[in-house]
mmCIF file of C-alpha atoms and ligand atoms in Angstrom:
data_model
loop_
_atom_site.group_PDB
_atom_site.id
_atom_site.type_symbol
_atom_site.label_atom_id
_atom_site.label_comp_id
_atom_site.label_asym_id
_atom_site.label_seq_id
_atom_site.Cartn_x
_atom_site.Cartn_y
_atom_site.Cartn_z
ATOM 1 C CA UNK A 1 0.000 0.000 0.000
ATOM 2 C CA UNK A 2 1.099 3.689 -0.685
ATOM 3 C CA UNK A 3 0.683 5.383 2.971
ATOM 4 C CA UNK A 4 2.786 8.889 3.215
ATOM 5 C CA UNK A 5 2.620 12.105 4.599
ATOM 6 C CA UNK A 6 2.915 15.800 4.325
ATOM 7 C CA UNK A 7 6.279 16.890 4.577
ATOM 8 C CA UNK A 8 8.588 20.012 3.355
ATOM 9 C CA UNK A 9 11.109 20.114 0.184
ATOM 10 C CA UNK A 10 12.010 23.706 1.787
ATOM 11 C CA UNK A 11 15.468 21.938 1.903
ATOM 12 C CA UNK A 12 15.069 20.244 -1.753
ATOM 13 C CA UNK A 13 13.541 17.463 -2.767
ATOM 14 C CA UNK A 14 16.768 14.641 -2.114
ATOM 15 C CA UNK A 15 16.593 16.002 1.075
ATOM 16 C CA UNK A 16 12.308 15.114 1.376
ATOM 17 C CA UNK A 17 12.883 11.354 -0.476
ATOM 18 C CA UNK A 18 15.590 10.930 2.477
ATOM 19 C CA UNK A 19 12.703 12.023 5.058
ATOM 20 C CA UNK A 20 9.746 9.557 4.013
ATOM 21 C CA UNK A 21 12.596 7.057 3.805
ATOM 22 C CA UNK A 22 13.212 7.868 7.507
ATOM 23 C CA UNK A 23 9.558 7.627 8.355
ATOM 24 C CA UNK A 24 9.352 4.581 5.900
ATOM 25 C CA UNK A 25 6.816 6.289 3.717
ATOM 26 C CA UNK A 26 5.945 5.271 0.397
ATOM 27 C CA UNK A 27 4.418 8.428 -1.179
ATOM 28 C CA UNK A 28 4.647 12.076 0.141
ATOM 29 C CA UNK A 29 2.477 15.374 -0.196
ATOM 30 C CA UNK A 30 4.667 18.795 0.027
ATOM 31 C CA UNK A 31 3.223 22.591 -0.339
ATOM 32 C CA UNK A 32 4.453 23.735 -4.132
ATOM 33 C CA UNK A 33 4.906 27.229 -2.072
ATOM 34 C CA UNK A 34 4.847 28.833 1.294
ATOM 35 C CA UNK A 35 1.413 27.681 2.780
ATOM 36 C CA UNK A 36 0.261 31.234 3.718
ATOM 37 C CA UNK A 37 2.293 33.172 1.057
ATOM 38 C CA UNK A 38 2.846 32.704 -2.297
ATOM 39 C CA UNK A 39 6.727 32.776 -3.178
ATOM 40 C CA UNK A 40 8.132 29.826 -4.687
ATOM 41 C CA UNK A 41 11.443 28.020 -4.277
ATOM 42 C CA UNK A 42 13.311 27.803 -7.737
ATOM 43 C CA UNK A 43 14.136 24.169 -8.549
ATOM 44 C CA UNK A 44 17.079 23.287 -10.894
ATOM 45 C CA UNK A 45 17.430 20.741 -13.248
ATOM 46 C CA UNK A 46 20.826 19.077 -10.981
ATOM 47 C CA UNK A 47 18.181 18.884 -8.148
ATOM 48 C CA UNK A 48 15.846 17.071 -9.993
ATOM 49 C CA UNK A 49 18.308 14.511 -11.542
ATOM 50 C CA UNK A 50 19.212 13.511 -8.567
ATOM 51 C CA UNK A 51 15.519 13.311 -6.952
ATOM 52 C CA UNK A 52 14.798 11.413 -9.638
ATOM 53 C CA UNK A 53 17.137 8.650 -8.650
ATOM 54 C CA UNK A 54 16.674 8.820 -5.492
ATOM 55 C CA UNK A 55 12.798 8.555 -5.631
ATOM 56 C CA UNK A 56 13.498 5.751 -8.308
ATOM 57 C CA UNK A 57 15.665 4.089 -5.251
ATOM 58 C CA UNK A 58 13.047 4.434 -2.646
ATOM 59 C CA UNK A 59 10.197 3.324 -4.462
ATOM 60 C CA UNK A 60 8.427 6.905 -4.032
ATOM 61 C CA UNK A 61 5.144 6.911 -5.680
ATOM 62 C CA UNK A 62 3.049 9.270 -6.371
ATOM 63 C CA UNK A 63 3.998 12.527 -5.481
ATOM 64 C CA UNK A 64 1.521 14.770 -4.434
ATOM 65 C CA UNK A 65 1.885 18.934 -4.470
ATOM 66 C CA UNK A 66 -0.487 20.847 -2.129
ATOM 67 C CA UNK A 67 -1.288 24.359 -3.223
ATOM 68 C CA UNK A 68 -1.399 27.602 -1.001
ATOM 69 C CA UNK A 69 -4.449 28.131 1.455
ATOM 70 C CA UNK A 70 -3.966 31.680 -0.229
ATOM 71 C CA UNK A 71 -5.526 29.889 -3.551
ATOM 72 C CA UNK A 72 -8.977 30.916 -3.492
ATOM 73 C CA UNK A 73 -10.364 30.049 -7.111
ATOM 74 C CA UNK A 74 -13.566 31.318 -5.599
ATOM 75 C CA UNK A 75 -12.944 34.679 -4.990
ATOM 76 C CA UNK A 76 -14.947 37.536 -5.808
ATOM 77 C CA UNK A 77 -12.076 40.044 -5.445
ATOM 78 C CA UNK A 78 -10.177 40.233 -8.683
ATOM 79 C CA UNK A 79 -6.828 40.308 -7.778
ATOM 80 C CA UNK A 80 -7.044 37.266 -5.344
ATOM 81 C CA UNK A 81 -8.622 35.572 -8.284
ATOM 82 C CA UNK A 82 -5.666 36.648 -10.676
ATOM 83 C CA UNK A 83 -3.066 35.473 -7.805
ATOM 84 C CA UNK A 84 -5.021 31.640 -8.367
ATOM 85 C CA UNK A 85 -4.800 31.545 -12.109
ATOM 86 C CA UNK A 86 -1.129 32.675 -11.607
ATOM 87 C CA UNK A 87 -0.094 30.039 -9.241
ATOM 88 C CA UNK A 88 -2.615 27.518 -10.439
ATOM 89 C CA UNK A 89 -0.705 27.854 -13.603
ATOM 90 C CA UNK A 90 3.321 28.226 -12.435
ATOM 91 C CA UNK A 91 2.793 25.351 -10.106
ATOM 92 C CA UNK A 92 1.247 23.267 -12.416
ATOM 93 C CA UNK A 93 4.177 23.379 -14.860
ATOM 94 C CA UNK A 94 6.388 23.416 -11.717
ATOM 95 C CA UNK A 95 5.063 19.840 -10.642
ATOM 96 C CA UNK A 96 5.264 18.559 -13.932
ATOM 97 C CA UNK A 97 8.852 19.373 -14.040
ATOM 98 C CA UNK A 98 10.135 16.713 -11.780
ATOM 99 C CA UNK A 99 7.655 13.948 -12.346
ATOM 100 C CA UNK A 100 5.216 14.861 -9.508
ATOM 101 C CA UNK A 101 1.763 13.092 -10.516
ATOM 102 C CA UNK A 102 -0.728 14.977 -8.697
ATOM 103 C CA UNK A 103 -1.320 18.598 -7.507
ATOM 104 C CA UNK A 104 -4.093 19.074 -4.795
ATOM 105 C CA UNK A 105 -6.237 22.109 -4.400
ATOM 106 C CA UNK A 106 -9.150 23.600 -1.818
ATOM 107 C CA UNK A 107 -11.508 24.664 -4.742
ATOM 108 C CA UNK A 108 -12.206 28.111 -2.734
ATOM 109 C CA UNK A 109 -14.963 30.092 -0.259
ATOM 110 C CA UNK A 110 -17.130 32.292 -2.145
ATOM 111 C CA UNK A 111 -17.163 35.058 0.965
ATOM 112 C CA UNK A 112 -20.456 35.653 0.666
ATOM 113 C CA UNK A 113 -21.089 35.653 -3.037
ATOM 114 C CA UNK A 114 -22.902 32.811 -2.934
ATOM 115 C CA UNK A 115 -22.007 29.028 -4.278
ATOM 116 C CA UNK A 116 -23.309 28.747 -7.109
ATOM 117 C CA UNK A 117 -21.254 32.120 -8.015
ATOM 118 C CA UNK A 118 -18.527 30.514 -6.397
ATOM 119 C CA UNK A 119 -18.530 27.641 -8.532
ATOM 120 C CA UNK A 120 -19.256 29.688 -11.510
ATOM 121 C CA UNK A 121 -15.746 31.271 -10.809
ATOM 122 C CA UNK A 122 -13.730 28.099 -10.251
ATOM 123 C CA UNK A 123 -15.254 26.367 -13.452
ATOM 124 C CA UNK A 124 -13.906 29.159 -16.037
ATOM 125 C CA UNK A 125 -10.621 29.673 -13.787
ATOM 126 C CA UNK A 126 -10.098 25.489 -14.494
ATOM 127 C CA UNK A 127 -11.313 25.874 -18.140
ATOM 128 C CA UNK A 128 -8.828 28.488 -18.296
ATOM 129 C CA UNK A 129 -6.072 26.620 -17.170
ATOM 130 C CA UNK A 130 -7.138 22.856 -17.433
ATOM 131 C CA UNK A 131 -7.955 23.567 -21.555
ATOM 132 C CA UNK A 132 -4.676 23.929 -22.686
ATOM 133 C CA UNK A 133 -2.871 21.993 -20.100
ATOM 134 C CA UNK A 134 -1.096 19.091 -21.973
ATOM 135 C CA UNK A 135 1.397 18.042 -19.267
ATOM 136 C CA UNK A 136 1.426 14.387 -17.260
ATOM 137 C CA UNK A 137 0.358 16.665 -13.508
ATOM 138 C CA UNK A 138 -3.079 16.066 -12.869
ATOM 139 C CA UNK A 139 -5.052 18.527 -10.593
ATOM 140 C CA UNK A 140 -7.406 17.202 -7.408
ATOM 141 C CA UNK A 141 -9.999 18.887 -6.034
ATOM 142 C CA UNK A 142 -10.218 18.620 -2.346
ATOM 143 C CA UNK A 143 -13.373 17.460 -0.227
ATOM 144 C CA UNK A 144 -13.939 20.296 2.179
ATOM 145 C CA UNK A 145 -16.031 20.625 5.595
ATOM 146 C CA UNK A 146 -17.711 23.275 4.557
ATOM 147 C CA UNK A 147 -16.305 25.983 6.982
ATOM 148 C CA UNK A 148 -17.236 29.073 6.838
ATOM 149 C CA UNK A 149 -18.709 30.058 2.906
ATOM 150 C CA UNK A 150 -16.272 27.254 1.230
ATOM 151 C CA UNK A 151 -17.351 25.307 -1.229
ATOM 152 C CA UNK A 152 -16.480 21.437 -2.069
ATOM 153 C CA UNK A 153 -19.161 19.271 -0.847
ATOM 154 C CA UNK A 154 -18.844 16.020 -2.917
ATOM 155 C CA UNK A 155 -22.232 17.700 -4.909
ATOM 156 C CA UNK A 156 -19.652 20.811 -5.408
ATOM 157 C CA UNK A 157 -16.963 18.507 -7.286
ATOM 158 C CA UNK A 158 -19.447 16.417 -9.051
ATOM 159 C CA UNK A 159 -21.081 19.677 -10.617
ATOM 160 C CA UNK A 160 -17.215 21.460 -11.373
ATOM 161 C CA UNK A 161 -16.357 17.977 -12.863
ATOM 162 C CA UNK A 162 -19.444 18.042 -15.219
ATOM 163 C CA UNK A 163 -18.778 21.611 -15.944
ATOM 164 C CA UNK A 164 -15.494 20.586 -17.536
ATOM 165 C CA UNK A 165 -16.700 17.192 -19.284
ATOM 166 C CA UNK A 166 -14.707 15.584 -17.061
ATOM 167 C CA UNK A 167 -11.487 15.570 -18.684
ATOM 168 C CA UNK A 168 -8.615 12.759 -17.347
ATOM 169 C CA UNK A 169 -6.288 15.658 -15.785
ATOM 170 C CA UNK A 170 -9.208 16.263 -13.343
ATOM 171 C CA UNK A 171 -9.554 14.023 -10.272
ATOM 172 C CA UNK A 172 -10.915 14.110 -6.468
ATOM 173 C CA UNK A 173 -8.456 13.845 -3.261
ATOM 174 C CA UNK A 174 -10.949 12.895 -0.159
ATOM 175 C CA UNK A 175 -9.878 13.857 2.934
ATOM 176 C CA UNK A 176 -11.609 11.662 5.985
ATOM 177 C CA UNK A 177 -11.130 14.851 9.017
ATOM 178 C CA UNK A 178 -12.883 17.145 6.124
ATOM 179 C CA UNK A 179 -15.506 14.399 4.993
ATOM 180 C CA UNK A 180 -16.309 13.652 8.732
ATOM 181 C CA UNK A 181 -16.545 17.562 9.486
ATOM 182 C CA UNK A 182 -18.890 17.871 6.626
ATOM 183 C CA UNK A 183 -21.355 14.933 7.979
ATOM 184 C CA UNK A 184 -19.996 11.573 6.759
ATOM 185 C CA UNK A 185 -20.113 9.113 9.407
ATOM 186 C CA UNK A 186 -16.671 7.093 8.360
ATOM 187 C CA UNK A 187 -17.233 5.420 12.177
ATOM 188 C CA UNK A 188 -19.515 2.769 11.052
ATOM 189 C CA UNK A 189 -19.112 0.237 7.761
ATOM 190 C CA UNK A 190 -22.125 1.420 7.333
ATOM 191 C CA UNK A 191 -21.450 4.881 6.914
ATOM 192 C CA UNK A 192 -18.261 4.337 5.056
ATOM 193 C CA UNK A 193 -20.631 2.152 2.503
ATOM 194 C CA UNK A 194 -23.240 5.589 2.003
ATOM 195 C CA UNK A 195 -20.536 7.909 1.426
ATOM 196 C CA UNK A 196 -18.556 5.525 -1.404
ATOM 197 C CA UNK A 197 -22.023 5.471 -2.890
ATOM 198 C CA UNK A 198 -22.674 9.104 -2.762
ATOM 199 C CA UNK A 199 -19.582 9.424 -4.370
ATOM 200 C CA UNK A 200 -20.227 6.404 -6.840
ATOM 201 C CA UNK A 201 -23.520 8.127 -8.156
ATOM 202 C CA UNK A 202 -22.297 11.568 -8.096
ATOM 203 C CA UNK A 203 -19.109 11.442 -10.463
ATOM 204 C CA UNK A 204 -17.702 7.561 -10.354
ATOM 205 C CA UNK A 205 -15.277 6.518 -7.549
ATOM 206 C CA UNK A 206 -12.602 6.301 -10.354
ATOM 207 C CA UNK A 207 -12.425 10.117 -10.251
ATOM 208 C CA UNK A 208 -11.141 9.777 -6.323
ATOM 209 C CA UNK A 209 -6.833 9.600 -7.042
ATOM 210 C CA UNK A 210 -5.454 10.061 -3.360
ATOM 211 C CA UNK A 211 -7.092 10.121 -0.057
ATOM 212 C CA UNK A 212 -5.667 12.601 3.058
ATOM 213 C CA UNK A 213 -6.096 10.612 6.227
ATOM 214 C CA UNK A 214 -6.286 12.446 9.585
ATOM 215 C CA UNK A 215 -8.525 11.911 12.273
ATOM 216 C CA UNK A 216 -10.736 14.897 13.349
ATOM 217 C CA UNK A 217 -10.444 17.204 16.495
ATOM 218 C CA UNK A 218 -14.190 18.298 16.327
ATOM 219 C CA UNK A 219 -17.338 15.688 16.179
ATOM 220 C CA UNK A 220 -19.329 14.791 13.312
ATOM 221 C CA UNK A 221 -20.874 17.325 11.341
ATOM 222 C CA UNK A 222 -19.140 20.159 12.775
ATOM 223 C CA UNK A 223 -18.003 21.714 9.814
ATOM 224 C CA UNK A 224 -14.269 22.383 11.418
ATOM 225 C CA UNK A 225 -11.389 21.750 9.546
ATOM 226 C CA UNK A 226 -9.320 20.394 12.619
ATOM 227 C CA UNK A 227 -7.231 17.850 11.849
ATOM 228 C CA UNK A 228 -6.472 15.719 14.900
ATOM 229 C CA UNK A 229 -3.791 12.696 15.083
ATOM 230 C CA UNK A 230 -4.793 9.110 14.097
ATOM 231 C CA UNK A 231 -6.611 7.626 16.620
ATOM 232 C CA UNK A 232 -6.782 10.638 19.352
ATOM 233 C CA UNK A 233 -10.365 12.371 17.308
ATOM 234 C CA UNK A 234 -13.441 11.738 16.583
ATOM 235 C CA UNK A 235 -12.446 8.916 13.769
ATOM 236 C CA UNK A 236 -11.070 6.996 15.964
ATOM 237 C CA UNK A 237 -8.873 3.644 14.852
ATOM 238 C CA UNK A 238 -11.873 1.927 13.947
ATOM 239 C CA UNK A 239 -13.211 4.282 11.689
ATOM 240 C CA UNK A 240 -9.690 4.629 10.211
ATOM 241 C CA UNK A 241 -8.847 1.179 9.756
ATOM 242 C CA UNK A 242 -12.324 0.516 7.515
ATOM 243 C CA UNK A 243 -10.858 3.633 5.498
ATOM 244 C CA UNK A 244 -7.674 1.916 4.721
ATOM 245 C CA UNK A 245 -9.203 -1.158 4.148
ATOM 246 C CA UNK A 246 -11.978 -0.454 1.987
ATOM 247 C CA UNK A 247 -11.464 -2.302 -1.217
ATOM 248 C CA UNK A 248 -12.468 0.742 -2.990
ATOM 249 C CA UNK A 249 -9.813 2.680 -1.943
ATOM 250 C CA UNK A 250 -6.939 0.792 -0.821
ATOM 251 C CA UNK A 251 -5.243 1.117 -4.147
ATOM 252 C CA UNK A 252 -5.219 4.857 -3.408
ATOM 253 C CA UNK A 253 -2.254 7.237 -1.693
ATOM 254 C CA UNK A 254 -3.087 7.802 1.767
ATOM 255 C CA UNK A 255 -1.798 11.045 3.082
ATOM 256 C CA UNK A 256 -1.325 11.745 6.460
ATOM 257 C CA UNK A 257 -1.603 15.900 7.403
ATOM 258 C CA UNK A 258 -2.117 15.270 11.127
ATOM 259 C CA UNK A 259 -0.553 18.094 13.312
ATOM 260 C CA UNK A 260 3.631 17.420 14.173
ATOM 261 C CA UNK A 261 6.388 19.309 15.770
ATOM 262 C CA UNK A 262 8.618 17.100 13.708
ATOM 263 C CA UNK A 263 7.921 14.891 10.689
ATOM 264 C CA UNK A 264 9.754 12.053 12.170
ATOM 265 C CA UNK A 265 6.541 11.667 14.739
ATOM 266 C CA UNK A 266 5.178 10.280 11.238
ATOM 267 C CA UNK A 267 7.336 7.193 11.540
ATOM 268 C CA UNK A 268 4.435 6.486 14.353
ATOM 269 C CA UNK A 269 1.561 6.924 12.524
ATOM 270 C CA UNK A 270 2.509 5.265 9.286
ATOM 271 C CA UNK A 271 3.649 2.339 11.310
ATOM 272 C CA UNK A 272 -0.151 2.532 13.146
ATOM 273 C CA UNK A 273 -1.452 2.589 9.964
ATOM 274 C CA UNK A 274 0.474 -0.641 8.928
ATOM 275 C CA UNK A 275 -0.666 -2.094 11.403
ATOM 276 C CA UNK A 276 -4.136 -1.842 10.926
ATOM 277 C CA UNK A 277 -3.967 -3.351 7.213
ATOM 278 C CA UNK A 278 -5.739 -6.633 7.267
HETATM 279 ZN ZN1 ZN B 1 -5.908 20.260 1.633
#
């Protein structure tokens, strides 16, 4: 199974293959730029050679960029729109560059606009961009909890998907703190089963590319985007461990974004993850 985790390439990426190789991680998620600004680091042809081999050696696969929280796709204000389409765009090519597969996004919050005017926005911005796009990256759009006026209930993706026709560069990262937040009870089998369907009916669970594990500080249907560690939220292990096992998802990336001082305190969570494969 491919189980990883969010860490940094602020130091290069050699330098991030040796980290999940220290945490024993398969498959890694890193910010294409500073989380909260929007600068990005310049990455040179040596560095990626030797990434390359490197990620060859460890078996790293895929490789998933995370963009900005400062993306808003949704935005009614021009020039935060502008500053999406810009970085939507550079990191994009920027991923492509050195092989990384996927590149995850928050579709937006339409402050007040409305959703439907939200999603009005994000469709043209990803027709925009998405149109010409002929690169290997492929861009996810991220299950939200619907804090605040965001968008990205699984209806929101469905309709953005349909709005584009779908094409094979589009795909769906779930995240299970988000999806829990938002109502989904992943607790029960049960519950697991309605949301897979929900998902089946609304755009195919083939759509679904990588999956962001955490567990959730805040109970069900709270709408907070809190991520807790595995086992110590509302999820729980049991919840968690029907995730990982579902056969409908276990051929997925699971990425862990739970909160750490240090990514080494990943080492224990990917081995708790193991260890709840059956
Ligand atoms: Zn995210």
């Amino acid at each position: 199974m491919r189980i990883g985790a969010h860490l940094s390439i602020a130091k290069g990426l050699p330098a991030a293959a040796k980290m999940a190789a220290d945490i024993k991680a398969n498959t890694f998620q890193f910010f294409t730029r500073n989380p909260r600004g929007g600068k990005a680091r310049e990455i040179g042809v040596e560095e990626v050679a030797v990434w390359e081999k490197e990620r060859a050696d460890g078996d790293i696969y895929p490789i998933v960029g995370h963009l900005p929280y400062t993306v808003n796709m949704a935005s009614p204000k021009d020039e935060v729109y502008d500053f999406a389409r810009q970085v939507l765009k550079d990191d994009l090519v920027r991923c492509d560059a050195f092989g990384g597969e996927y590149l995850v996004v928050h579709p937006g919050s339409h402050l007040g606009e409305g959703a439907q005017q939200g999603l009005d926005r994000i469709a043209s911005l990803l027709e925009e961009i998405l149109g010409p796009w002929e690169g290997k990256a492929q861009l996810l759009l991220e299950t939200m909890a619907g804090q605040g006026t965001e968008v990205g209930s699984i209806q929101d993706l469905a309709w953005l998907g349909e709005a584009l026709g779908w094409p094979a560069k589009l795909g769906v990262c779930l995240d299970s703190c988000h999806l829990f937040a938002a109502g989904y009870d992943l607790r029960t089998q049960a519950g697991l089963d309605h949301l897979l369907g929900e998902l089946d009916r609304a755009m195919g669970l083939e759509r679904v590319r990588a999956v962001h594990i955490n567990d959730s500080k805040f109970p069900l249907g709270s709408k907070k985007d809190r991520h807790a560690p595995l086992g110590k939220g509302h999820i729980g292990e049991e919840g968690l461990s029907l995730l990982i096992n579902s056969p409908h998802l276990r051929h997925l990336p699971f990425l862990l974004e739970t909160p750490t001082k240090d990514y080494r305190e990943y080492a224990d969570e990917i081995l708790f993850l193991r260890g709840l494969i059956s």
